[in-house]
PDB file of C-alpha atoms and ligand atoms in Angstrom:
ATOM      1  CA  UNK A   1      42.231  -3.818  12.886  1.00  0.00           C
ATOM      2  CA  UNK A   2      39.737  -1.448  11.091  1.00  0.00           C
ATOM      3  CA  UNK A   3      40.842   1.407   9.837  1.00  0.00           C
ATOM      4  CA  UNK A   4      38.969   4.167   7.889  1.00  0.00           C
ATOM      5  CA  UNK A   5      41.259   7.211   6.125  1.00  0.00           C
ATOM      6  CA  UNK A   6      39.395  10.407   6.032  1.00  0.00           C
ATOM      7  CA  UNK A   7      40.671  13.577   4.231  1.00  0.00           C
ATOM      8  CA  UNK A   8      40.558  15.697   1.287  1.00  0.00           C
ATOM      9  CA  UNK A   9      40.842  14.440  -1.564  1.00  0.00           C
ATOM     10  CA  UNK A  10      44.618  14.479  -2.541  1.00  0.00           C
ATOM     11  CA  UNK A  11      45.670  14.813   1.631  1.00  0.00           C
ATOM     12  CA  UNK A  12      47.562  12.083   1.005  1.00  0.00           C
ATOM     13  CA  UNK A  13      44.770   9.362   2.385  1.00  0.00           C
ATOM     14  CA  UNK A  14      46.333   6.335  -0.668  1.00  0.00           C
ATOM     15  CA  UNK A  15      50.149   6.573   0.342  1.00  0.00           C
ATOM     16  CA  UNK A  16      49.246   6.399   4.191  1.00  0.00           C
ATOM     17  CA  UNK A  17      47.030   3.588   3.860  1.00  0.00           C
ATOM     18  CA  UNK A  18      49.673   1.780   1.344  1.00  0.00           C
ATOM     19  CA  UNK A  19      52.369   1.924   4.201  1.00  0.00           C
ATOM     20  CA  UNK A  20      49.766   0.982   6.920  1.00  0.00           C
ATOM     21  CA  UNK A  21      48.937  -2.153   4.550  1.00  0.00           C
ATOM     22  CA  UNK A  22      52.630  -2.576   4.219  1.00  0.00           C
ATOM     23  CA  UNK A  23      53.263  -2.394   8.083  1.00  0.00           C
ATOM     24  CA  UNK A  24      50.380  -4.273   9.698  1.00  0.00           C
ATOM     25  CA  UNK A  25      49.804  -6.797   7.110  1.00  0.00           C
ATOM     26  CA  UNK A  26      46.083  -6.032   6.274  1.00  0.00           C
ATOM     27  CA  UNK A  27      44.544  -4.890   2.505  1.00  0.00           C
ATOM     28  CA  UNK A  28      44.451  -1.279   1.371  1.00  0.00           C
ATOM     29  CA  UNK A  29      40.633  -1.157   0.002  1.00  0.00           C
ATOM     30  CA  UNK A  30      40.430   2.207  -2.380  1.00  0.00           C
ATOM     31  CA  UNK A  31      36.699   2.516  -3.927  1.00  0.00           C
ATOM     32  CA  UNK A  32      39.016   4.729  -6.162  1.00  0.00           C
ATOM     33  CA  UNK A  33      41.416   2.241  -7.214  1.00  0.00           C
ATOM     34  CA  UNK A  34      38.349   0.051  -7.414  1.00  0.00           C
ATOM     35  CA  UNK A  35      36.283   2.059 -10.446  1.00  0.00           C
ATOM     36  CA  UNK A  36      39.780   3.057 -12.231  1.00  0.00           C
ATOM     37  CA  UNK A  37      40.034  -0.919 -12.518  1.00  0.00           C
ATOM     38  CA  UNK A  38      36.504  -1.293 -13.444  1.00  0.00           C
ATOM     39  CA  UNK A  39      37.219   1.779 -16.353  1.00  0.00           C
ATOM     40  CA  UNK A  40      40.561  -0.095 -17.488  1.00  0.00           C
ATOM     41  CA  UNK A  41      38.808  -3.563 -18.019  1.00  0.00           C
ATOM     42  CA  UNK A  42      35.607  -1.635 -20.452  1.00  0.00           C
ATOM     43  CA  UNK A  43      33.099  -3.039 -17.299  1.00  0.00           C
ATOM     44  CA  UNK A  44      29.635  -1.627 -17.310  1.00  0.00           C
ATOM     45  CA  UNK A  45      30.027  -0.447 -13.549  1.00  0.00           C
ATOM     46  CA  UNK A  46      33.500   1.510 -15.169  1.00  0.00           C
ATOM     47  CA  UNK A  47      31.313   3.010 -17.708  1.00  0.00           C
ATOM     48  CA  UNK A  48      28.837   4.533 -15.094  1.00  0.00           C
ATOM     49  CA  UNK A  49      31.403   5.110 -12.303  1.00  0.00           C
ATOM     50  CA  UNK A  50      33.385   7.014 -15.027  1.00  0.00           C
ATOM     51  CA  UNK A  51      30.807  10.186 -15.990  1.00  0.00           C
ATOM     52  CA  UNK A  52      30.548  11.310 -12.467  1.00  0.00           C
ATOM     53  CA  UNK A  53      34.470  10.752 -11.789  1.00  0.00           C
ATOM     54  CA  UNK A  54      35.371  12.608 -14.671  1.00  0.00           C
ATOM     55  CA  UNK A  55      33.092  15.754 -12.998  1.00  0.00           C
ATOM     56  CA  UNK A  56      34.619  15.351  -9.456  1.00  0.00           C
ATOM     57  CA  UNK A  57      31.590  14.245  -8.396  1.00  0.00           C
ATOM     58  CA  UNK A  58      30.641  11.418  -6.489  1.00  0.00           C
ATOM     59  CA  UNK A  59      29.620   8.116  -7.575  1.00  0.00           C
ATOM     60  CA  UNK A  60      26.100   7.162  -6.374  1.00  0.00           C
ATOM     61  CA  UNK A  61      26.113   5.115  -3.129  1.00  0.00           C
ATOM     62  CA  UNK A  62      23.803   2.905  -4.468  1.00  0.00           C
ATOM     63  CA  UNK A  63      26.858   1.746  -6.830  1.00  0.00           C
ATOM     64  CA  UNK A  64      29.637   2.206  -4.508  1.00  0.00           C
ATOM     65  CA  UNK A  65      27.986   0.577  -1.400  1.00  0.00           C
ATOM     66  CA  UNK A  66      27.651  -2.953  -2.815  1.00  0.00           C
ATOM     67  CA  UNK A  67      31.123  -2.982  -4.509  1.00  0.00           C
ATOM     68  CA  UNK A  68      33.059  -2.053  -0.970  1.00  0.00           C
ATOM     69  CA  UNK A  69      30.748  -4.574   0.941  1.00  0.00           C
ATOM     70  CA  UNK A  70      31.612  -7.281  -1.607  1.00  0.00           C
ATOM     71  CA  UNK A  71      35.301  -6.202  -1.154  1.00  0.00           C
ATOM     72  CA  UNK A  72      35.748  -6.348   2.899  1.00  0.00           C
ATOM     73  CA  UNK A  73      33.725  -9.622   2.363  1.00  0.00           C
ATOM     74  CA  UNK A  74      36.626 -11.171   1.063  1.00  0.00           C
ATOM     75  CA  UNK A  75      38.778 -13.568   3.100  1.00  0.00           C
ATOM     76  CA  UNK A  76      42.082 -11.317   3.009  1.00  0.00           C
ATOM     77  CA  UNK A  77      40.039  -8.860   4.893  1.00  0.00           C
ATOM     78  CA  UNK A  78      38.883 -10.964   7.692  1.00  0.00           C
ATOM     79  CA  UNK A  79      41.728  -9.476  10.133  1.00  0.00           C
ATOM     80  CA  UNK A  80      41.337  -6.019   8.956  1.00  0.00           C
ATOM     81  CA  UNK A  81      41.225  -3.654   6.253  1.00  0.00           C
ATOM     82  CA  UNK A  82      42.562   0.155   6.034  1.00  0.00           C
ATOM     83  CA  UNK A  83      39.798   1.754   3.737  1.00  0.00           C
ATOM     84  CA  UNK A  84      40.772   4.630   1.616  1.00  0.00           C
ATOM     85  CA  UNK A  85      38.148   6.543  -0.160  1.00  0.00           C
ATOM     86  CA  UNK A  86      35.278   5.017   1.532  1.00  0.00           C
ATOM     87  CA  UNK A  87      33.148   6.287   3.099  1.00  0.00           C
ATOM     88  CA  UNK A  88      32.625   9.643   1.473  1.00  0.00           C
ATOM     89  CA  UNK A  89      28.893  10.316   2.492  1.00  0.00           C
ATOM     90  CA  UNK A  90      26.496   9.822   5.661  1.00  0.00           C
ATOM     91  CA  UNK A  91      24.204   7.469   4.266  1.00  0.00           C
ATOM     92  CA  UNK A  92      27.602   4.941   3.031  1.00  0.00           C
ATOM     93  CA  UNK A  93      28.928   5.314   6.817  1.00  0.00           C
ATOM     94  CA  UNK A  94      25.911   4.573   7.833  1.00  0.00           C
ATOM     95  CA  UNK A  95      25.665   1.241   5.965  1.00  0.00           C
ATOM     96  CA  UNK A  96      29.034   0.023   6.772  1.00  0.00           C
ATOM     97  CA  UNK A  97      28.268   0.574  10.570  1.00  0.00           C
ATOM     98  CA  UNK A  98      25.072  -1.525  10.092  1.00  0.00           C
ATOM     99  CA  UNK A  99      26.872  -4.619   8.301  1.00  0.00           C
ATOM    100  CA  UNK A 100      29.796  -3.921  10.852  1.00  0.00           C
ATOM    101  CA  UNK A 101      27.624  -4.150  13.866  1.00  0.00           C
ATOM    102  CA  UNK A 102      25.524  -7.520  12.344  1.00  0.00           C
ATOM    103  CA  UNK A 103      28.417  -9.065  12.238  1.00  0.00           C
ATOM    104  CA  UNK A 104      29.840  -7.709  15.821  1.00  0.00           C
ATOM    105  CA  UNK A 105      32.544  -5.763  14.685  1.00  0.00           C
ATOM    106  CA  UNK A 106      33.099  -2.057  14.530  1.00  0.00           C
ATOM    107  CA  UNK A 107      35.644   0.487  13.052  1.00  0.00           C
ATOM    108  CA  UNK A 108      38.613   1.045  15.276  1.00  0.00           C
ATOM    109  CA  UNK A 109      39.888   4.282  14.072  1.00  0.00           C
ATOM    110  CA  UNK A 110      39.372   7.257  12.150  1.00  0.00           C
ATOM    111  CA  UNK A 111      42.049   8.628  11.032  1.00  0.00           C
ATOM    112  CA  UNK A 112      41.758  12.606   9.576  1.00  0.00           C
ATOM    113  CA  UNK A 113      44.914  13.292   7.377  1.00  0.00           C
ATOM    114  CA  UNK A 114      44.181  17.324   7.518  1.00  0.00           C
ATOM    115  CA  UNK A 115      45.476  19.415   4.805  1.00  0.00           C
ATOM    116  CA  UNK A 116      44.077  23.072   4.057  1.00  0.00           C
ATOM    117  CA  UNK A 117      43.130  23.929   0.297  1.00  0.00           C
ATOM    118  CA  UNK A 118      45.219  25.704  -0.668  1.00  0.00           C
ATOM    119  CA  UNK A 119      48.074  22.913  -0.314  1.00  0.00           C
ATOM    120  CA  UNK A 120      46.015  20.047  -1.805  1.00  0.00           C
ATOM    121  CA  UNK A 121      45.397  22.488  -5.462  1.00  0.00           C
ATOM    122  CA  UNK A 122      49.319  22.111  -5.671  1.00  0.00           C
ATOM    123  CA  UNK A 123      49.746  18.309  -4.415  1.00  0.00           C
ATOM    124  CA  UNK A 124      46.816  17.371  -6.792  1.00  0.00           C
ATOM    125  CA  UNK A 125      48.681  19.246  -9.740  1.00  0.00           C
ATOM    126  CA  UNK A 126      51.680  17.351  -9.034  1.00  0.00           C
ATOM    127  CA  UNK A 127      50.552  13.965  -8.843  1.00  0.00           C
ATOM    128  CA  UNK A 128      51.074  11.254 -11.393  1.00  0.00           C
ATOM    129  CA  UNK A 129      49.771   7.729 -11.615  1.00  0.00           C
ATOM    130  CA  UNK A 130      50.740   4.877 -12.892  1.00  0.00           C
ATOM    131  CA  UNK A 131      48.327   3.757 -15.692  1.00  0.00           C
ATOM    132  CA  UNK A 132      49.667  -0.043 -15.072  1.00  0.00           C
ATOM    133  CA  UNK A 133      49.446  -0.287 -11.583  1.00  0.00           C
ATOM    134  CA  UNK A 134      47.839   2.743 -10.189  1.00  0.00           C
ATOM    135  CA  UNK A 135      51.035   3.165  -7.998  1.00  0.00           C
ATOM    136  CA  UNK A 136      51.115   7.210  -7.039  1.00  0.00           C
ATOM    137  CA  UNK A 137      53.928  10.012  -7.231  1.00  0.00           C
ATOM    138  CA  UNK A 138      54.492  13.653  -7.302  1.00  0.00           C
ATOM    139  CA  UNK A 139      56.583  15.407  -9.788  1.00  0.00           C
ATOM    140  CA  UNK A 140      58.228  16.873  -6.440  1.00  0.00           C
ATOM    141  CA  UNK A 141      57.658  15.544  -3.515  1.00  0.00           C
ATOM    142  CA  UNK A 142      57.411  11.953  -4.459  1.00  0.00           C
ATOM    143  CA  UNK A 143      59.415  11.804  -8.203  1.00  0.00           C
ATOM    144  CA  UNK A 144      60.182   8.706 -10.078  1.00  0.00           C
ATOM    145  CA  UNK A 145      63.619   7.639 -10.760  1.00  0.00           C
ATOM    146  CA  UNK A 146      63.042   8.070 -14.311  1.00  0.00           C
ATOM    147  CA  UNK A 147      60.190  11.370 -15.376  1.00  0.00           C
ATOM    148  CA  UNK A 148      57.091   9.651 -16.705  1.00  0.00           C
ATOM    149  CA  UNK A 149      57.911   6.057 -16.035  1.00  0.00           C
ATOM    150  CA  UNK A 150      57.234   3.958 -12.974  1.00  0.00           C
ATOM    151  CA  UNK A 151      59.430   2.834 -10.428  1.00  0.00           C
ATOM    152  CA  UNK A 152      57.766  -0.660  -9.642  1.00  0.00           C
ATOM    153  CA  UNK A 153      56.162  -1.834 -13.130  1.00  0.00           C
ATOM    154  CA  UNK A 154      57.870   0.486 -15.608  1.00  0.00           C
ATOM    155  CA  UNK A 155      54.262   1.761 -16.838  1.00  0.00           C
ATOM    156  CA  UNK A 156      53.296   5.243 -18.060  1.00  0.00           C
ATOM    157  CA  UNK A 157      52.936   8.182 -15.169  1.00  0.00           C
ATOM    158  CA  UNK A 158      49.648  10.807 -16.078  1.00  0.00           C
ATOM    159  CA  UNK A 159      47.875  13.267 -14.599  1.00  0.00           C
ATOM    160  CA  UNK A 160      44.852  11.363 -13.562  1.00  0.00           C
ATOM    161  CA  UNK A 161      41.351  13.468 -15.651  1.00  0.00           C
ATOM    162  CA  UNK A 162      40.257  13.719 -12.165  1.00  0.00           C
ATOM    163  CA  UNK A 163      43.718  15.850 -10.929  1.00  0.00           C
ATOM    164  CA  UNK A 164      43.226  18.311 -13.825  1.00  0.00           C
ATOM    165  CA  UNK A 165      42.589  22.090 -12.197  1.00  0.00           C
ATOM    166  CA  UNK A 166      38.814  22.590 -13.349  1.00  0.00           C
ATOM    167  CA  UNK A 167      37.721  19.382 -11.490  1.00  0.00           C
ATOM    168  CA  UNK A 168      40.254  19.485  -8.569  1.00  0.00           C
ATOM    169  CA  UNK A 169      37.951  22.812  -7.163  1.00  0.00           C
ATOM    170  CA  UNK A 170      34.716  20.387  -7.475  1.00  0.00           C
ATOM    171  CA  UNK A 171      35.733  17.603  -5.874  1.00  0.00           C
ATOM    172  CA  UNK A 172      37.228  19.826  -2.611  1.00  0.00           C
ATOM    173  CA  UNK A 173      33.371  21.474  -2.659  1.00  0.00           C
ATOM    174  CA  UNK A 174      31.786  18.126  -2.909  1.00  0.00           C
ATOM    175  CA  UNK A 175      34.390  17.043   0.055  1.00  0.00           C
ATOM    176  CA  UNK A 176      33.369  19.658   2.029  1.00  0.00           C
ATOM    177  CA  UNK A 177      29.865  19.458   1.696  1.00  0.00           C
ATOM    178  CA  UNK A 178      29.343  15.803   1.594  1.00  0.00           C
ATOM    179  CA  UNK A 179      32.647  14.262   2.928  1.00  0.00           C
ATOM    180  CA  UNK A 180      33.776  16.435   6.161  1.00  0.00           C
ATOM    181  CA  UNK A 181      30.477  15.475   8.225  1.00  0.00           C
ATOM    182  CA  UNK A 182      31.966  11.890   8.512  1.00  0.00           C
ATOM    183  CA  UNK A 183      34.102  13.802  10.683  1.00  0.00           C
ATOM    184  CA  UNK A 184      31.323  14.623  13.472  1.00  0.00           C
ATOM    185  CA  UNK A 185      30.293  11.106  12.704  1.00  0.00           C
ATOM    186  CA  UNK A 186      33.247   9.501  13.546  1.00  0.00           C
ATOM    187  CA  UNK A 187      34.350  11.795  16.699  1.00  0.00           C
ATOM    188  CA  UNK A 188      30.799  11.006  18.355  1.00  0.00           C
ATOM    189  CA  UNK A 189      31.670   7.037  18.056  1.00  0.00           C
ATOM    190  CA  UNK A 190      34.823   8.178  19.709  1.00  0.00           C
ATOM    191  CA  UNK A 191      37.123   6.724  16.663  1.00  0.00           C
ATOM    192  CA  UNK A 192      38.735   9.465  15.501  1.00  0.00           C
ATOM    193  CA  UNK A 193      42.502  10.385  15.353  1.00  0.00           C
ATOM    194  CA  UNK A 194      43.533  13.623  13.762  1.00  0.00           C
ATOM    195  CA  UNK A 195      46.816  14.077  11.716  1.00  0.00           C
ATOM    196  CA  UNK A 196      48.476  16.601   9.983  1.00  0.00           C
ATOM    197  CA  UNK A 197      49.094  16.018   6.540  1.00  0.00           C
ATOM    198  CA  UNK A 198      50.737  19.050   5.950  1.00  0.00           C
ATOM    199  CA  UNK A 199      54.009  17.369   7.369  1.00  0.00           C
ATOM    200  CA  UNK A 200      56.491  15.510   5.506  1.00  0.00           C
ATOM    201  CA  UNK A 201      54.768  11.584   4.975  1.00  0.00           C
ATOM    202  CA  UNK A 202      57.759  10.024   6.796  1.00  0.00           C
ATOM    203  CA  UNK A 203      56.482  12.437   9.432  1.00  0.00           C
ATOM    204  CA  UNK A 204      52.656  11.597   8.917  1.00  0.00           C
ATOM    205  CA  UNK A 205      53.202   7.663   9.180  1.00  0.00           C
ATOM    206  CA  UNK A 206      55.023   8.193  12.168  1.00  0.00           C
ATOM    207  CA  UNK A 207      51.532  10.221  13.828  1.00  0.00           C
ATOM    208  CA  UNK A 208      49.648   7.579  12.414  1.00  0.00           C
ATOM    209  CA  UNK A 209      52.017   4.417  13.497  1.00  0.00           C
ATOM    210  CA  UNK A 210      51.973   6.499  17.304  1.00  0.00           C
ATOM    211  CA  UNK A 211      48.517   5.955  16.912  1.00  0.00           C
ATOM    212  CA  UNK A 212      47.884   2.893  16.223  1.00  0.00           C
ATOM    213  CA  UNK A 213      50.516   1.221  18.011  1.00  0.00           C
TER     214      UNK A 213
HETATM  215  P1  ADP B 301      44.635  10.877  -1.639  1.00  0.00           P
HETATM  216  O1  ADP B 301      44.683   9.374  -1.647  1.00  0.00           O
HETATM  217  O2  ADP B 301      44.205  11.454  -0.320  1.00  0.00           O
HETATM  218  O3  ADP B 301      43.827  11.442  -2.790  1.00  0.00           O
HETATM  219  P2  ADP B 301      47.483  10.704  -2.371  1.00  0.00           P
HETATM  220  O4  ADP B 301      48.001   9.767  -1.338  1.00  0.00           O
HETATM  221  O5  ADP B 301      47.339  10.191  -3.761  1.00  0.00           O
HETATM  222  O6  ADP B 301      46.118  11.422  -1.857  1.00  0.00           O
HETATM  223  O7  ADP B 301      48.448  11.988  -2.361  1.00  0.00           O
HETATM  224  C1  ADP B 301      48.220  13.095  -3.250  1.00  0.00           C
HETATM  225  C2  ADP B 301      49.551  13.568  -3.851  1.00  0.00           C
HETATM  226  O8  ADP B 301      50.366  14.152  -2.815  1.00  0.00           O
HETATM  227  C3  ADP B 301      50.386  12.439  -4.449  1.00  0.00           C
HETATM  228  O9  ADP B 301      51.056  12.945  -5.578  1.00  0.00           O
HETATM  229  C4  ADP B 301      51.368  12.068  -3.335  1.00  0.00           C
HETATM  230  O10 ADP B 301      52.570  11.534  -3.861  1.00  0.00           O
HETATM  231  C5  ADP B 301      51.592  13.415  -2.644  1.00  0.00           C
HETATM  232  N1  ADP B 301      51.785  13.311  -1.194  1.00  0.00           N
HETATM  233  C6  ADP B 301      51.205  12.414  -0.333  1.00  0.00           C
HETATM  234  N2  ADP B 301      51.582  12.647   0.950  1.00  0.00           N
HETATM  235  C7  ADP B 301      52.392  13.732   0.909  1.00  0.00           C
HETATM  236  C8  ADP B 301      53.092  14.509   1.904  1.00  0.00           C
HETATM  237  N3  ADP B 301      53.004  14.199   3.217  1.00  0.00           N
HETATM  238  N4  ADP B 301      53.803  15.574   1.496  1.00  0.00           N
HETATM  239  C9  ADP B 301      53.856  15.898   0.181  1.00  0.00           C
HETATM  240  N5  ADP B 301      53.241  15.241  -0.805  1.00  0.00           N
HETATM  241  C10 ADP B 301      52.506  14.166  -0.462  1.00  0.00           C
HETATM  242  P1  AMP B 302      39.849   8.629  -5.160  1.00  0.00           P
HETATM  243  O1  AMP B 302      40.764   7.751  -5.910  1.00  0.00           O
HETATM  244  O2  AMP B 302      39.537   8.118  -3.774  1.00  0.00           O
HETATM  245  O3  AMP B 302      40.297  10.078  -5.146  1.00  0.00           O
HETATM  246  O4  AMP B 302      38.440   8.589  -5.925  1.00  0.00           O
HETATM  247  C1  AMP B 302      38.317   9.064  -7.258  1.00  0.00           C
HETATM  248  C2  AMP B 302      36.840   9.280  -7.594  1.00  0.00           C
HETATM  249  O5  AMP B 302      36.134   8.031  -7.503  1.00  0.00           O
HETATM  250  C3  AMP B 302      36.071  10.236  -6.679  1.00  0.00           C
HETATM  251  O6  AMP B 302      36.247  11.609  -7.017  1.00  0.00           O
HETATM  252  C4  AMP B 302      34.637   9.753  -6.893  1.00  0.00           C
HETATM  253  O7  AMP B 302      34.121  10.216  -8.130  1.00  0.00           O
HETATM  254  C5  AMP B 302      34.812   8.234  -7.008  1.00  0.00           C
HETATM  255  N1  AMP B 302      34.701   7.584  -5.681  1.00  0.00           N
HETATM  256  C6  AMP B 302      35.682   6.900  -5.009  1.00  0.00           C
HETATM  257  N2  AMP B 302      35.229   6.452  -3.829  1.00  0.00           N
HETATM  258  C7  AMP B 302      33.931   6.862  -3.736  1.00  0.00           C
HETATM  259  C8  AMP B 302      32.916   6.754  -2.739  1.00  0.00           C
HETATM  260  N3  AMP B 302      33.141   6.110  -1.564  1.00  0.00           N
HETATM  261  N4  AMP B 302      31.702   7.298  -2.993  1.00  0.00           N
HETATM  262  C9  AMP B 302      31.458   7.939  -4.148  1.00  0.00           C
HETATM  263  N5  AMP B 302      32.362   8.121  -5.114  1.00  0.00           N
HETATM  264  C10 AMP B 302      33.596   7.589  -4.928  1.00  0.00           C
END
């Protein structure tokens, strides 16, 4: 099973496809989680990936394209992957479909976790991350047993630079402009599934679990 999570950014596309990992026993692939990594361990593709995150802007898909098909060329993906982050422009969609369809395969679905604006300024606000191991809460909907510290590695919670205010209104106009066509994309290869992400997640994975079976 191929999956692809589309979304705003901070619709809550990471803790759906964590639970969908969880449930159907295939990898969660986050291009995000990816270049944080790559930043942590002082790597060269960190360093780049790191001025245009910092921004909200996108990294170039000349950089992101190779890591992601390296990734789902892995042999833990060879039943499936749930991708989360990825793609986030045309031209990466369009490059996935091409390795996809050399090798016969093809996404199965699309799945739109749709939150307005206005709610992802306060869910992107309130979300921490683990600096350890990247797990994700929010300081209300999703809070820690103990403020600041996480639940599954004991590692400092932050803001992620990304989450701060001035570069949470960026990367919603780069989604918008560069992001939501994947949504055409995907509906005209018949693949997509719509959610709303405005519900509780309980209430989300149980759309997305209806979906997928
Ligand atoms: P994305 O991967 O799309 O950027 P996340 O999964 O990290 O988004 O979610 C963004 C923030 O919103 C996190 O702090 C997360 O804990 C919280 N969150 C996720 N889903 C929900 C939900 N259904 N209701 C409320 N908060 C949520
Ligand atoms: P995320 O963790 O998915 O919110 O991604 C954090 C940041 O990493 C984004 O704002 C981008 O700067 C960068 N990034 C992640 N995935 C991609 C992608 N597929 N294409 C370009 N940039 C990406």
């Amino acid at each position: 099973m191929k999956i692809i999570m589309l979304g705003a950014p901070g619709a809550g596309k990471g803790t759906q496809a964590k639970m969908i990992a969880d449930r159907y026993g295939i990898p969660h692939v986050s291009t995000g989680d990816i270049f944080r990594a790559n930043i942590k361990n002082g790597t060269e593709l960190g360093r780049q990936a790191k001025a245009y995150m910092d921004k909200g802007e996108l990294v170039p898909d000349e950089l992101t394209v190779k890591i992601l098909l390296d990734r789902v060329a892995q042999a833990d993906c060879k039943n499936g992957y749930v991708l989360d982050g990825f793609p986030r422009t045309i031209p990466q969609a369009e490059v996935l479909d091409k390795e996809l369809s050399r090798l016969g395969e093809s996404i199965d679905y699309a799945i739109d976790v749709d939150v307005p604006d206005e709610n992802i300024v306060k869910r992107m606000g309130g979300r921490r991350a683990c600096v350890t191991c990247g797990a994700t809460y929010h300081i209300e909907h999703v809070p820690p047993k103990k403020e600041g510290i996480c639940d599954n590695c004991g590692g400092e919670l932050i803001l992620r630079d990304d989450d701060k205010p001035e570069t949470v209104q960026n990367r919603l106009n780069v989604y918008h402009t560069q992001t939501q066509p994947l949504i055409d994309f995907y509906n005209a290869k018949g693949v997509l599934r719509e959610v709303d992400g405005t519900k509780d997640m309980m209430e989300v994975f149980d759309s997305i679990t209806a979906i997928l079976g």
